[in-house]
Amino acid sequence: MRLARDDRSLVSEWWFSVDRALLIAVLALIGVGIVLSLAASPAVATRKGLPTFYFVERHLVFAMAGIVLMLLASLLDPRGVLTLAVVLLGVGLVLMVAAVLYGPEVNGARRWVRFGGFSLQPSELLKPAFAVVVAWLFAEERARPGISMVLIAVGLYIVAAGLLLRQPDVGQWMLLTLVFGALFFISGQPIAWALAFGGIGVGGVTAAYFAFPHVRGRVARFLDPASGDTFQTDRAIQSFAEGGFFGRGPGEGTIKSVLPDAHTDFIFAVVAEEYGAFACLLLIALFAFVVGRALMRYRHRRDPFTHLAVNGLALLIALQASINMAVNVGLVPAKGMTLPFISAGGSSMIAASLTVGMLLALVRRRADPRTIGRPRVGGSPLPPIGRNAR
């Protein structure tokens, strides 16, 4: 099937407006994740008494579902992205309440809801929706002078943060706080408010340290490894030394045989041991390209909502990937956070796919209504005049 530029169908308009380089980079990440699942998951499945390719098949199913959802989301216009985010936010909040009240307790936390044989982590769906809705609220602050949209955004953050801490999931709370703080600052809120929010954030981290024993234990082990069991992080760091620059070779690693989370939280260490630091750098470069491409693609547009939403979604991907990699190399205390598109996990894959799908939708090439019909000089449209000049 060939698509022509004069074809006005939805698929044709999508094909000629989507950022193909960004799309290819994301598909490459998903493909890399499938390959690395083949490297890391079979040993974990065998150790758990599951079929050898249980996690691989599961990863493949969710990867295919994620690609479909990503492409469907990328067809939307900005209004459609906001509508999708509002729906996901509402569903995510309701399911988080259900998880806290009725979800199964795993390692002292209630973060999951189960539907038959399928488990879902609602906080994963909440993150991209929260970033988009908060971006819209901040963008609307100046457009609706009679309503304090910032206070509504703060209230939404308090509700989401409270549910995350009630589970508890301190890592996801910190990620959400960082994204909210960044959007708060980028949206041009008063510096005094930004400093106050920063102080509240520091106070929240301090309170979490004293309120949750597992947080206190992880920080203590990070600062003083002799104070507790640091086997997982020690073994992950050791994998980088054993892998060297080009790795021990596919299938030759040992970390996946001893770490229970080698296919999720510590898959980056599996990459280092079997494929080497060179492969790790390529993976980092791929994530950096996805984030940088999204931000650069939108740098010349002036729509406040889209500008903030793109920043929020890109920051979600960048922060989550950075935290996962930082844990693997011992730069931050251990935290159960997946590497987007790479780690095994259905909720993580679906959430990452929706995040990028909305990102692709927002950075698509669209005509600027302020310049439609204006004569061009030297290939560029003349600037707006009159009332549209502002």
Short mmCIF file of C-alpha atoms in Angstrom, two decimals:
data_model
loop_
_atom_site.label_atom_id
_atom_site.label_comp_id
_atom_site.label_asym_id
_atom_site.label_seq_id
_atom_site.Cartn_x
_atom_site.Cartn_y
_atom_site.Cartn_z
CA MET A 1 0.00 0.00 0.00
CA ARG A 2 1.36 3.39 -1.03
CA LEU A 3 0.33 6.62 0.66
CA ALA A 4 0.11 9.90 -1.25
CA ARG A 5 0.49 13.35 0.23
CA ASP A 6 -2.87 14.42 -1.21
CA ASP A 7 -4.57 11.56 0.63
CA ARG A 8 -6.54 13.03 3.56
CA SER A 9 -7.15 9.78 5.41
CA LEU A 10 -6.18 9.52 9.08
CA VAL A 11 -3.40 7.00 8.40
CA SER A 12 -1.96 9.04 5.54
CA GLU A 13 -1.91 12.26 7.56
CA TRP A 14 -0.28 10.35 10.42
CA TRP A 15 2.40 8.86 8.20
CA PHE A 16 3.47 12.22 6.75
CA SER A 17 3.36 14.07 10.07
CA VAL A 18 4.77 11.57 12.59
CA ASP A 19 8.41 11.83 13.64
CA ARG A 20 9.72 8.67 11.98
CA ALA A 21 13.15 8.89 13.56
CA LEU A 22 11.58 8.97 17.03
CA LEU A 23 9.24 6.13 16.11
CA ILE A 24 12.10 3.97 14.79
CA ALA A 25 14.18 4.64 17.91
CA VAL A 26 11.32 3.52 20.18
CA LEU A 27 10.70 0.41 18.07
CA ALA A 28 14.43 -0.31 18.34
CA LEU A 29 14.18 -0.09 22.13
CA ILE A 30 11.28 -2.53 22.11
CA GLY A 31 13.24 -4.90 19.85
CA VAL A 32 16.28 -4.68 22.11
CA GLY A 33 14.04 -5.46 25.08
CA ILE A 34 12.80 -8.63 23.39
CA VAL A 35 16.37 -9.77 22.65
CA LEU A 36 17.51 -9.03 26.21
CA SER A 37 14.47 -10.86 27.57
CA LEU A 38 15.78 -13.93 25.76
CA ALA A 39 19.12 -13.37 27.49
CA ALA A 40 17.91 -12.74 31.04
CA SER A 41 14.51 -14.37 31.53
CA PRO A 42 14.95 -18.13 30.91
CA ALA A 43 17.31 -18.60 33.87
CA VAL A 44 14.91 -16.73 36.18
CA ALA A 45 11.92 -18.77 34.94
CA THR A 46 13.77 -22.04 35.48
CA ARG A 47 14.75 -21.02 39.00
CA LYS A 48 11.11 -20.20 39.77
CA GLY A 49 9.89 -23.53 38.44
CA LEU A 50 8.18 -21.98 35.40
CA PRO A 51 8.47 -22.99 31.73
CA THR A 52 11.82 -21.85 30.32
CA PHE A 53 10.40 -19.20 28.00
CA TYR A 54 7.54 -18.09 30.25
CA PHE A 55 8.82 -14.54 30.75
CA VAL A 56 10.01 -14.28 27.15
CA GLU A 57 6.59 -15.17 25.76
CA ARG A 58 4.91 -12.84 28.23
CA HIS A 59 7.29 -10.02 27.30
CA LEU A 60 6.61 -10.60 23.59
CA VAL A 61 2.83 -10.48 24.08
CA PHE A 62 2.97 -7.22 26.02
CA ALA A 63 5.49 -5.74 23.57
CA MET A 64 3.10 -6.40 20.67
CA ALA A 65 0.17 -4.98 22.67
CA GLY A 66 2.31 -1.98 23.59
CA ILE A 67 3.18 -1.27 19.95
CA VAL A 68 -0.51 -1.32 19.01
CA LEU A 69 -1.43 1.04 21.86
CA MET A 70 1.50 3.34 21.04
CA LEU A 71 0.46 3.62 17.38
CA LEU A 72 -3.19 4.20 18.28
CA ALA A 73 -2.27 6.92 20.78
CA SER A 74 0.03 8.58 18.23
CA LEU A 75 -2.97 9.11 15.90
CA LEU A 76 -4.53 11.56 18.36
CA ASP A 77 -4.43 15.33 18.22
CA PRO A 78 -3.51 17.33 21.37
CA ARG A 79 -7.14 17.49 22.50
CA GLY A 80 -7.42 13.73 22.07
CA VAL A 81 -4.22 13.22 24.08
CA LEU A 82 -5.68 15.30 26.91
CA THR A 83 -8.94 13.34 26.81
CA LEU A 84 -7.04 10.04 26.94
CA ALA A 85 -4.96 11.33 29.85
CA VAL A 86 -8.05 12.40 31.82
CA VAL A 87 -9.62 8.95 31.34
CA LEU A 88 -6.41 7.15 32.31
CA LEU A 89 -5.98 9.41 35.34
CA GLY A 90 -9.48 8.69 36.58
CA VAL A 91 -9.13 4.94 36.04
CA GLY A 92 -5.65 4.96 37.60
CA LEU A 93 -6.81 6.76 40.76
CA VAL A 94 -9.79 4.44 41.21
CA LEU A 95 -7.63 1.34 40.73
CA MET A 96 -5.00 2.68 43.13
CA VAL A 97 -7.67 3.04 45.80
CA ALA A 98 -8.78 -0.53 45.03
CA ALA A 99 -5.17 -1.73 45.29
CA VAL A 100 -4.71 -0.08 48.68
CA LEU A 101 -7.99 -1.47 50.04
CA TYR A 102 -8.26 -4.87 48.39
CA GLY A 103 -5.04 -5.61 46.51
CA PRO A 104 -2.76 -8.52 47.42
CA GLU A 105 0.06 -7.70 49.80
CA VAL A 106 3.48 -8.39 48.29
CA ASN A 107 6.56 -7.71 50.43
CA GLY A 108 4.54 -5.47 52.72
CA ALA A 109 3.05 -3.32 49.92
CA ARG A 110 -0.31 -3.23 48.14
CA ARG A 111 0.41 -1.97 44.63
CA TRP A 112 -1.47 -4.42 42.41
CA VAL A 113 -5.00 -5.25 41.36
CA ARG A 114 -5.86 -8.59 39.85
CA PHE A 115 -8.35 -9.39 37.10
CA GLY A 116 -8.55 -13.16 36.83
CA GLY A 117 -5.02 -14.30 36.06
CA PHE A 118 -3.76 -10.84 35.11
CA SER A 119 -2.15 -8.35 37.51
CA LEU A 120 -1.98 -4.60 36.91
CA GLN A 121 0.01 -1.93 38.72
CA PRO A 122 -2.25 1.16 38.48
CA SER A 123 0.52 3.62 39.38
CA GLU A 124 2.21 2.82 36.05
CA LEU A 125 -0.85 4.02 34.12
CA LEU A 126 -1.18 7.03 36.39
CA LYS A 127 2.25 8.51 35.60
CA PRO A 128 1.85 9.59 31.94
CA ALA A 129 -1.75 10.66 32.54
CA PHE A 130 -0.71 12.74 35.53
CA ALA A 131 2.05 14.48 33.54
CA VAL A 132 -0.34 15.46 30.72
CA VAL A 133 -3.20 16.62 32.96
CA VAL A 134 -0.90 18.67 35.21
CA ALA A 135 0.68 20.22 32.10
CA TRP A 136 -2.79 21.29 30.95
CA LEU A 137 -3.67 22.72 34.37
CA PHE A 138 -0.48 24.80 34.47
CA ALA A 139 -1.02 25.95 30.88
CA GLU A 140 -4.58 27.03 31.68
CA GLU A 141 -3.56 29.07 34.73
CA ARG A 142 -3.17 32.28 32.73
CA ALA A 143 -6.11 31.56 30.41
CA ARG A 144 -8.55 31.20 33.33
CA PRO A 145 -7.75 34.07 35.72
CA GLY A 146 -10.85 33.45 37.84
CA ILE A 147 -9.86 29.86 38.69
CA SER A 148 -6.63 28.81 40.39
CA MET A 149 -5.61 25.92 38.17
CA VAL A 150 -2.32 25.68 40.06
CA LEU A 151 -4.18 24.88 43.27
CA ILE A 152 -6.13 22.19 41.42
CA ALA A 153 -2.83 20.74 40.15
CA VAL A 154 -1.40 20.79 43.67
CA GLY A 155 -4.53 19.07 44.98
CA LEU A 156 -4.23 16.39 42.29
CA TYR A 157 -0.59 15.86 43.24
CA ILE A 158 -1.51 15.51 46.93
CA VAL A 159 -4.14 12.86 46.12
CA ALA A 160 -1.78 10.87 43.86
CA ALA A 161 1.15 11.21 46.26
CA GLY A 162 -1.00 10.16 49.21
CA LEU A 163 -2.13 6.99 47.44
CA LEU A 164 1.43 6.12 46.43
CA LEU A 165 2.71 6.56 49.97
CA ARG A 166 -0.21 4.59 51.35
CA GLN A 167 0.72 1.54 49.24
CA PRO A 168 3.65 2.34 49.94
CA ASP A 169 5.66 3.00 46.76
CA VAL A 170 8.25 5.63 47.64
CA GLY A 171 10.13 5.27 44.36
CA GLN A 172 7.11 6.05 42.19
CA TRP A 173 6.20 8.90 44.56
CA MET A 174 9.65 10.44 44.11
CA LEU A 175 9.41 10.06 40.33
CA LEU A 176 5.99 11.73 40.28
CA THR A 177 7.27 14.49 42.59
CA LEU A 178 10.25 15.22 40.33
CA VAL A 179 8.01 15.47 37.25
CA PHE A 180 5.51 17.70 39.05
CA GLY A 181 8.28 19.92 40.38
CA ALA A 182 9.84 20.26 36.93
CA LEU A 183 6.52 21.20 35.32
CA PHE A 184 5.84 23.62 38.17
CA PHE A 185 9.15 25.36 37.46
CA ILE A 186 8.96 25.23 33.63
CA SER A 187 5.43 26.67 33.64
CA GLY A 188 6.79 29.90 35.11
CA GLN A 189 5.25 29.78 38.57
CA PRO A 190 6.63 32.27 41.13
CA ILE A 191 10.10 31.35 42.37
CA ALA A 192 8.93 31.59 45.98
CA TRP A 193 6.30 28.92 45.29
CA ALA A 194 8.86 26.73 43.54
CA LEU A 195 11.24 27.03 46.51
CA ALA A 196 8.40 26.23 48.89
CA PHE A 197 7.51 23.14 46.87
CA GLY A 198 11.16 22.10 46.86
CA GLY A 199 11.24 22.44 50.63
CA ILE A 200 8.11 20.32 50.92
CA GLY A 201 9.73 17.71 48.70
CA VAL A 202 12.82 17.56 50.89
CA GLY A 203 10.61 17.31 53.95
CA GLY A 204 8.66 14.49 52.31
CA VAL A 205 11.83 12.51 51.58
CA THR A 206 12.96 13.00 55.17
CA ALA A 207 9.57 11.89 56.49
CA ALA A 208 9.62 8.82 54.23
CA TYR A 209 13.05 7.92 55.60
CA PHE A 210 11.76 7.85 59.17
CA ALA A 211 8.30 6.48 58.39
CA PHE A 212 9.20 3.45 56.27
CA PRO A 213 11.71 0.92 57.66
CA HIS A 214 12.50 -0.52 54.21
CA VAL A 215 13.46 2.96 52.95
CA ARG A 216 15.61 3.57 56.00
CA GLY A 217 17.26 0.17 55.52
CA ARG A 218 18.06 0.77 51.85
CA VAL A 219 19.57 4.18 52.56
CA ALA A 220 21.60 2.75 55.44
CA ARG A 221 22.94 -0.08 53.26
CA PHE A 222 23.78 2.40 50.52
CA LEU A 223 25.74 4.65 52.89
CA ASP A 224 27.28 1.76 54.85
CA PRO A 225 27.28 -1.54 52.90
CA ALA A 226 28.45 -3.38 56.02
CA SER A 227 25.20 -2.54 57.81
CA GLY A 228 23.09 -5.09 55.90
CA ASP A 229 22.61 -7.37 52.92
CA THR A 230 23.81 -5.71 49.70
CA PHE A 231 24.14 -8.87 47.62
CA GLN A 232 22.00 -7.70 44.68
CA THR A 233 23.69 -4.34 44.21
CA ASP A 234 27.17 -5.80 44.85
CA ARG A 235 26.59 -8.50 42.26
CA ALA A 236 25.23 -5.99 39.77
CA ILE A 237 28.28 -3.75 40.13
CA GLN A 238 30.54 -6.79 39.83
CA SER A 239 28.86 -7.67 36.51
CA PHE A 240 30.14 -4.44 34.97
CA ALA A 241 33.70 -5.35 35.95
CA GLU A 242 33.36 -8.91 34.67
CA GLY A 243 31.77 -7.86 31.40
CA GLY A 244 34.47 -5.37 30.50
CA PHE A 245 34.00 -3.30 27.38
CA PHE A 246 32.61 -5.98 25.03
CA GLY A 247 31.11 -8.47 27.49
CA ARG A 248 31.55 -12.16 28.15
CA GLY A 249 29.28 -13.10 25.27
CA PRO A 250 25.56 -13.85 24.84
CA GLY A 251 24.43 -16.49 27.31
CA GLU A 252 27.72 -16.49 29.23
CA GLY A 253 26.62 -14.29 32.12
CA THR A 254 26.02 -15.61 35.63
CA ILE A 255 24.11 -12.78 37.29
CA LYS A 256 20.80 -13.92 35.82
CA SER A 257 21.23 -17.24 37.63
CA VAL A 258 21.59 -15.73 41.10
CA LEU A 259 19.52 -12.52 41.17
CA PRO A 260 15.72 -12.86 41.52
CA ASP A 261 15.16 -9.57 39.65
CA ALA A 262 17.68 -10.07 36.86
CA HIS A 263 14.91 -9.83 34.23
CA THR A 264 13.38 -6.65 35.69
CA ASP A 265 15.19 -4.26 38.04
CA PHE A 266 18.71 -5.53 37.26
CA ILE A 267 18.50 -6.30 33.56
CA PHE A 268 20.97 -3.49 32.86
CA ALA A 269 23.58 -5.50 34.79
CA VAL A 270 22.82 -8.51 32.57
CA VAL A 271 23.51 -6.31 29.54
CA ALA A 272 26.82 -5.20 31.07
CA GLU A 273 28.00 -8.72 31.85
CA GLU A 274 27.05 -10.40 28.57
CA TYR A 275 27.38 -7.54 26.07
CA GLY A 276 29.75 -5.17 27.85
CA ALA A 277 29.96 -1.49 28.63
CA PHE A 278 29.84 -0.69 24.91
CA ALA A 279 26.31 -2.11 24.67
CA CYS A 280 25.32 -0.21 27.82
CA LEU A 281 26.52 3.04 26.27
CA LEU A 282 24.55 2.30 23.09
CA LEU A 283 21.44 1.68 25.17
CA ILE A 284 21.96 4.95 27.05
CA ALA A 285 22.46 6.74 23.73
CA LEU A 286 19.19 5.29 22.42
CA PHE A 287 17.26 6.56 25.44
CA ALA A 288 19.00 9.93 25.16
CA PHE A 289 18.05 10.15 21.48
CA VAL A 290 14.37 9.43 22.23
CA VAL A 291 14.21 12.08 24.94
CA GLY A 292 16.35 14.64 23.12
CA ARG A 293 14.52 14.14 19.82
CA ALA A 294 11.14 14.76 21.45
CA LEU A 295 12.34 17.91 23.19
CA MET A 296 14.15 19.31 20.12
CA ARG A 297 11.20 18.56 17.84
CA TYR A 298 8.97 20.86 19.82
CA ARG A 299 11.43 23.62 20.68
CA HIS A 300 10.02 26.18 18.19
CA ARG A 301 6.33 25.82 19.02
CA ARG A 302 4.53 28.12 21.40
CA ASP A 303 1.47 26.18 22.58
CA PRO A 304 1.91 26.13 26.39
CA PHE A 305 0.01 22.88 26.97
CA THR A 306 1.87 20.87 24.35
CA HIS A 307 5.20 22.36 25.43
CA LEU A 308 4.66 21.34 29.06
CA ALA A 309 3.17 17.94 28.20
CA VAL A 310 6.10 17.02 25.94
CA ASN A 311 8.54 18.03 28.67
CA GLY A 312 6.64 16.04 31.30
CA LEU A 313 6.37 12.85 29.22
CA ALA A 314 10.00 13.03 28.07
CA LEU A 315 11.12 13.62 31.64
CA LEU A 316 9.20 10.55 32.80
CA ILE A 317 11.14 8.33 30.40
CA ALA A 318 14.48 9.99 31.16
CA LEU A 319 14.10 9.84 34.95
CA GLN A 320 12.83 6.26 35.10
CA ALA A 321 15.61 5.00 32.84
CA SER A 322 18.23 6.99 34.75
CA ILE A 323 17.06 5.72 38.14
CA ASN A 324 17.11 2.10 36.99
CA MET A 325 20.61 2.41 35.53
CA ALA A 326 21.87 4.35 38.55
CA VAL A 327 20.72 1.56 40.88
CA ASN A 328 22.55 -1.00 38.75
CA VAL A 329 25.85 0.85 39.02
CA GLY A 330 25.44 1.70 42.71
CA LEU A 331 24.92 5.46 42.36
CA VAL A 332 21.63 5.53 44.29
CA PRO A 333 20.01 3.24 46.87
CA ALA A 334 18.28 0.13 45.53
CA LYS A 335 14.77 0.78 44.21
CA GLY A 336 12.42 -1.50 42.34
CA MET A 337 11.98 0.50 39.14
CA THR A 338 11.93 -1.02 35.68
CA LEU A 339 13.92 0.06 32.63
CA PRO A 340 11.31 1.24 30.09
CA PHE A 341 10.75 -1.20 27.19
CA ILE A 342 13.66 -3.38 28.37
CA SER A 343 12.62 -4.89 31.71
CA ALA A 344 10.02 -7.64 31.87
CA GLY A 345 6.67 -6.43 33.18
CA GLY A 346 3.29 -5.99 31.56
CA SER A 347 2.17 -2.84 33.37
CA SER A 348 5.52 -1.17 32.74
CA MET A 349 5.46 -2.02 29.03
CA ILE A 350 1.90 -0.79 28.53
CA ALA A 351 2.56 2.44 30.46
CA ALA A 352 5.81 3.16 28.58
CA SER A 353 4.07 2.53 25.25
CA LEU A 354 1.22 4.91 26.12
CA THR A 355 3.77 7.51 27.27
CA VAL A 356 5.62 7.41 23.97
CA GLY A 357 2.38 7.17 21.98
CA MET A 358 1.16 10.42 23.50
CA LEU A 359 4.60 11.93 22.96
CA LEU A 360 4.53 10.96 19.27
CA ALA A 361 1.06 12.48 18.94
CA LEU A 362 2.13 15.78 20.49
CA VAL A 363 5.30 16.25 18.41
CA ARG A 364 3.70 15.48 15.05
CA ARG A 365 4.12 18.19 12.40
CA ARG A 366 1.07 20.39 12.38
CA ALA A 367 0.40 23.69 10.64
CA ASP A 368 0.62 26.75 12.89
CA PRO A 369 -2.78 28.46 12.57
CA ARG A 370 -1.12 31.87 13.02
CA THR A 371 0.86 31.43 9.79
CA ILE A 372 -1.63 29.63 7.54
CA GLY A 373 -2.15 31.61 4.34
CA ARG A 374 0.70 34.03 5.05
CA PRO A 375 3.19 34.72 2.24
CA ARG A 376 6.65 33.23 2.58
CA VAL A 377 9.93 35.13 2.36
CA GLY A 378 13.06 33.05 1.83
CA GLY A 379 11.12 29.84 2.59
CA SER A 380 9.81 31.04 5.97
CA PRO A 381 6.33 32.46 6.64
CA LEU A 382 6.10 36.11 7.58
CA PRO A 383 5.57 36.63 11.32
CA PRO A 384 2.01 37.25 12.59
CA ILE A 385 0.84 40.82 12.57
CA GLY A 386 -1.73 42.85 14.42
CA ARG A 387 -3.62 41.13 17.26
CA ASN A 388 -1.95 37.79 16.51
CA ALA A 389 1.54 39.20 16.96
CA ARG A 390 1.53 38.53 20.69
#
